[in-house]
Amino acid sequence: MHYPTAFLFLILVNGAQAFRICAFNAQRLTLAKVAREQVMDTLVRILARCDIMVLQEVVDSSGSAIPLLLRELNRFDASGPYSTLSSPQLGRSTYVETYVYFYRSHKTQVLSSYVYDDEDDVFAREPFVAQFSLPSDGPGVHGSPRSLGLAVLPSLVLVPLHTTPKAVEKELNALYDVFLKVSQHWQSKDVILLGDFNADCASLTKKRLDKLELRTEPGFHWVIADGEDTTVRASTHCAYDRIVLHGERCRSLLHTAAAFDFPTTFQLTEEEALNISDHYPVEVELKLSQAHNVQPLSLTVLLLLSLLSPQLCPAA
Ligand SMILES: *[C@@H]1O[C@H](CO)[C@@H](O)[C@H](O)[C@H]1NC(C)=O
């Protein structure tokens, strides 16, 4: 057995590919803002961590900020290419925001998307829901699980929400109805609700938080815990930004979840970081394992044999 072959098996057997899904309130993201070098640099490095990122509070009216950001991201990150999917501008007045998905198109694909039909106008910015398939069903890369033509999560639905601080409780209760409708619409139990929910501190007391249906109904896993700090300022400690998982399959793939303290990682002062956002991104990492599809035990034995017995590997 050749080492490259063994390596291929290693990918398949331990082929738990990490897949990271993120949400980030990028605080009033405009063209002028992304055009600043330090902002662009940091945003690109934040985006490149994620296989799917939902950017919120994009308020660019020029329509050029996201294409510019995408271009720089694809220049920076060789593991792309990334694609984007933007919602229409959403809001009740002249103040509007856009939700924008950035996703690695060779690792996942968008099957469909729509703006939630908010008949009673509960949401200031209606969820822009999207159905993804993981990994992508597109043409496979040699040795990756995709080349087997199997989707680990054939239907993963993302439901982003940026609540308005004035109506957090109302919007989060309505988010449960959104969950019911979209999971029925796509016949998918694997759903991730995510974004700046403003679900803490003055915007939502712990008592009210615990009464939400998304907390009391079974099956929802708040992977960004109540004690987390998703704010940049040292003077604030609030878990505004959240990720909530639903669905056995989705949950079984959960690896880690956390707020990403980008100022510390990128060695930015608080003041510098606040030029990017007053929020941290939140991230959840899934392990997309295909092991059960390729007889892992026998492959593991083969692999061990090949590694332990160099004489069996004449070509190595
Ligand atoms: C924040 O951005 C402004 C505008 O570009 C700039 O003048 C200022 O120096 C930046 N602050 C820090 C600490 O980088």
Short mmCIF file of N, CA, C and O in Angstrom, two decimals, residues 51-100:
data_model
loop_
_atom_site.label_atom_id
_atom_site.label_comp_id
_atom_site.label_asym_id
_atom_site.label_seq_id
_atom_site.Cartn_x
_atom_site.Cartn_y
_atom_site.Cartn_z
N ASP A 51 -17.01 28.57 7.04
CA ASP A 51 -17.49 27.95 5.80
C ASP A 51 -18.82 28.59 5.38
O ASP A 51 -19.12 28.68 4.20
N ILE A 52 -19.60 28.99 6.39
CA ILE A 52 -20.77 29.83 6.14
C ILE A 52 -20.76 30.93 7.19
O ILE A 52 -20.61 30.65 8.38
N MET A 53 -20.88 32.14 6.73
CA MET A 53 -20.97 33.29 7.65
C MET A 53 -22.22 34.07 7.31
O MET A 53 -22.48 34.34 6.13
N VAL A 54 -23.00 34.42 8.33
CA VAL A 54 -24.10 35.36 8.11
C VAL A 54 -23.67 36.71 8.66
O VAL A 54 -23.52 36.88 9.87
N LEU A 55 -23.46 37.65 7.77
CA LEU A 55 -23.16 39.02 8.20
C LEU A 55 -24.47 39.76 8.42
O LEU A 55 -25.39 39.66 7.60
N GLN A 56 -24.52 40.49 9.52
CA GLN A 56 -25.71 41.28 9.81
C GLN A 56 -25.34 42.74 9.95
O GLN A 56 -24.17 43.08 10.15
N GLU A 57 -26.36 43.55 9.90
CA GLU A 57 -26.22 45.01 9.96
C GLU A 57 -25.39 45.54 8.80
O GLU A 57 -24.60 46.46 8.94
N VAL A 58 -25.60 44.94 7.65
CA VAL A 58 -25.02 45.49 6.42
C VAL A 58 -25.98 46.60 5.98
O VAL A 58 -27.14 46.32 5.68
N VAL A 59 -25.50 47.83 6.00
CA VAL A 59 -26.39 48.96 5.70
C VAL A 59 -25.91 49.73 4.46
O VAL A 59 -26.27 50.87 4.25
N ASP A 60 -25.10 49.05 3.68
CA ASP A 60 -24.54 49.67 2.48
C ASP A 60 -25.64 49.97 1.46
O ASP A 60 -26.39 49.07 1.07
N SER A 61 -25.72 51.20 1.03
CA SER A 61 -26.73 51.53 0.02
C SER A 61 -26.13 51.57 -1.38
O SER A 61 -26.85 51.59 -2.38
N SER A 62 -24.80 51.55 -1.46
CA SER A 62 -24.15 51.63 -2.77
C SER A 62 -24.22 50.29 -3.52
O SER A 62 -24.13 50.25 -4.74
N GLY A 63 -24.37 49.21 -2.76
CA GLY A 63 -24.34 47.88 -3.40
C GLY A 63 -22.94 47.41 -3.73
O GLY A 63 -22.76 46.35 -4.33
N SER A 64 -21.93 48.16 -3.34
CA SER A 64 -20.55 47.81 -3.70
C SER A 64 -19.75 47.20 -2.57
O SER A 64 -18.69 46.62 -2.79
N ALA A 65 -20.23 47.36 -1.33
CA ALA A 65 -19.44 46.91 -0.18
C ALA A 65 -19.23 45.40 -0.19
O ALA A 65 -18.11 44.92 0.03
N ILE A 66 -20.29 44.65 -0.47
CA ILE A 66 -20.19 43.19 -0.40
C ILE A 66 -19.34 42.63 -1.56
O ILE A 66 -18.46 41.80 -1.32
N PRO A 67 -19.56 43.10 -2.81
CA PRO A 67 -18.66 42.64 -3.88
C PRO A 67 -17.18 42.95 -3.59
O PRO A 67 -16.32 42.12 -3.85
N LEU A 68 -16.92 44.10 -2.99
CA LEU A 68 -15.54 44.45 -2.66
C LEU A 68 -14.98 43.51 -1.60
O LEU A 68 -13.86 42.99 -1.71
N LEU A 69 -15.78 43.28 -0.59
CA LEU A 69 -15.37 42.37 0.50
C LEU A 69 -15.15 40.96 -0.04
O LEU A 69 -14.17 40.29 0.30
N LEU A 70 -16.03 40.52 -0.91
CA LEU A 70 -15.93 39.18 -1.50
C LEU A 70 -14.64 39.07 -2.33
O LEU A 70 -13.94 38.05 -2.27
N ARG A 71 -14.36 40.10 -3.10
CA ARG A 71 -13.16 40.07 -3.93
C ARG A 71 -11.91 39.96 -3.06
O ARG A 71 -11.03 39.13 -3.31
N GLU A 72 -11.84 40.76 -2.01
CA GLU A 72 -10.67 40.72 -1.13
C GLU A 72 -10.58 39.39 -0.40
O GLU A 72 -9.50 38.86 -0.19
N LEU A 73 -11.72 38.86 0.00
CA LEU A 73 -11.74 37.56 0.69
C LEU A 73 -11.20 36.46 -0.22
O LEU A 73 -10.38 35.64 0.19
N ASN A 74 -11.64 36.46 -1.46
CA ASN A 74 -11.19 35.42 -2.39
C ASN A 74 -9.72 35.60 -2.77
O ASN A 74 -9.04 34.62 -3.09
N ARG A 75 -9.21 36.81 -2.69
CA ARG A 75 -7.78 37.04 -2.91
C ARG A 75 -6.97 36.52 -1.74
O ARG A 75 -5.91 35.96 -1.91
N PHE A 76 -7.50 36.76 -0.56
CA PHE A 76 -6.78 36.42 0.67
C PHE A 76 -6.79 34.92 0.92
O PHE A 76 -5.80 34.35 1.36
N ASP A 77 -7.91 34.30 0.64
CA ASP A 77 -8.10 32.93 1.10
C ASP A 77 -8.14 31.95 -0.05
O ASP A 77 -9.10 31.89 -0.80
N ALA A 78 -7.09 31.13 -0.14
CA ALA A 78 -6.97 30.19 -1.24
C ALA A 78 -7.92 29.00 -1.09
O ALA A 78 -8.12 28.24 -2.03
N SER A 79 -8.49 28.84 0.09
CA SER A 79 -9.37 27.69 0.30
C SER A 79 -10.80 27.99 -0.13
O SER A 79 -11.70 27.20 0.09
N GLY A 80 -11.00 29.12 -0.76
CA GLY A 80 -12.32 29.47 -1.29
C GLY A 80 -12.59 28.65 -2.52
O GLY A 80 -12.16 27.52 -2.58
N PRO A 81 -13.26 29.11 -3.52
CA PRO A 81 -13.79 30.47 -3.55
C PRO A 81 -15.08 30.58 -2.74
O PRO A 81 -15.80 29.61 -2.56
N TYR A 82 -15.29 31.77 -2.26
CA TYR A 82 -16.54 32.07 -1.57
C TYR A 82 -17.56 32.64 -2.55
O TYR A 82 -17.20 33.27 -3.55
N SER A 83 -18.81 32.41 -2.21
CA SER A 83 -19.91 33.08 -2.91
C SER A 83 -20.73 33.82 -1.87
O SER A 83 -20.58 33.56 -0.67
N THR A 84 -21.59 34.69 -2.32
CA THR A 84 -22.46 35.39 -1.38
C THR A 84 -23.91 35.26 -1.80
O THR A 84 -24.22 35.01 -2.98
N LEU A 85 -24.76 35.40 -0.81
CA LEU A 85 -26.20 35.40 -1.03
C LEU A 85 -26.77 36.50 -0.14
O LEU A 85 -26.66 36.41 1.09
N SER A 86 -27.31 37.53 -0.75
CA SER A 86 -27.80 38.68 0.03
C SER A 86 -29.31 38.73 0.05
O SER A 86 -29.97 38.47 -0.97
N SER A 87 -29.85 39.12 1.19
CA SER A 87 -31.29 39.35 1.27
C SER A 87 -31.59 40.71 0.62
O SER A 87 -30.68 41.49 0.39
N PRO A 88 -32.86 40.98 0.37
CA PRO A 88 -33.22 42.36 0.02
C PRO A 88 -32.97 43.24 1.24
O PRO A 88 -32.73 42.73 2.34
N GLN A 89 -33.06 44.54 1.08
CA GLN A 89 -32.96 45.44 2.23
C GLN A 89 -34.22 45.29 3.07
O GLN A 89 -35.33 45.33 2.54
N LEU A 90 -34.03 45.10 4.37
CA LEU A 90 -35.16 44.81 5.25
C LEU A 90 -35.25 45.86 6.34
O LEU A 90 -34.24 46.20 6.97
N GLY A 91 -36.45 46.34 6.58
CA GLY A 91 -36.65 47.34 7.63
C GLY A 91 -38.01 47.98 7.47
O GLY A 91 -38.69 47.79 6.47
N ARG A 92 -38.39 48.75 8.50
CA ARG A 92 -39.74 49.33 8.48
C ARG A 92 -39.73 50.77 7.98
O ARG A 92 -40.78 51.31 7.69
N SER A 93 -38.56 51.37 8.00
CA SER A 93 -38.53 52.79 7.64
C SER A 93 -37.42 53.00 6.62
O SER A 93 -37.12 52.12 5.82
N THR A 94 -36.80 54.13 6.69
CA THR A 94 -35.68 54.37 5.78
C THR A 94 -34.43 53.65 6.27
O THR A 94 -33.49 53.47 5.53
N TYR A 95 -34.45 53.26 7.56
CA TYR A 95 -33.31 52.49 8.05
C TYR A 95 -33.50 51.02 7.68
O TYR A 95 -34.42 50.36 8.14
N VAL A 96 -32.63 50.53 6.83
CA VAL A 96 -32.75 49.14 6.38
C VAL A 96 -31.42 48.42 6.53
O VAL A 96 -30.36 49.03 6.51
N GLU A 97 -31.53 47.11 6.70
CA GLU A 97 -30.35 46.26 6.82
C GLU A 97 -30.48 45.09 5.87
O GLU A 97 -31.58 44.72 5.47
N THR A 98 -29.33 44.51 5.57
CA THR A 98 -29.30 43.34 4.70
C THR A 98 -28.59 42.21 5.45
O THR A 98 -27.62 42.46 6.17
N TYR A 99 -29.11 41.01 5.31
CA TYR A 99 -28.38 39.82 5.78
C TYR A 99 -27.59 39.30 4.58
O TYR A 99 -28.14 39.17 3.48
N VAL A 100 -26.33 38.98 4.81
CA VAL A 100 -25.51 38.45 3.71
C VAL A 100 -24.81 37.16 4.14
O VAL A 100 -24.08 37.15 5.13
#
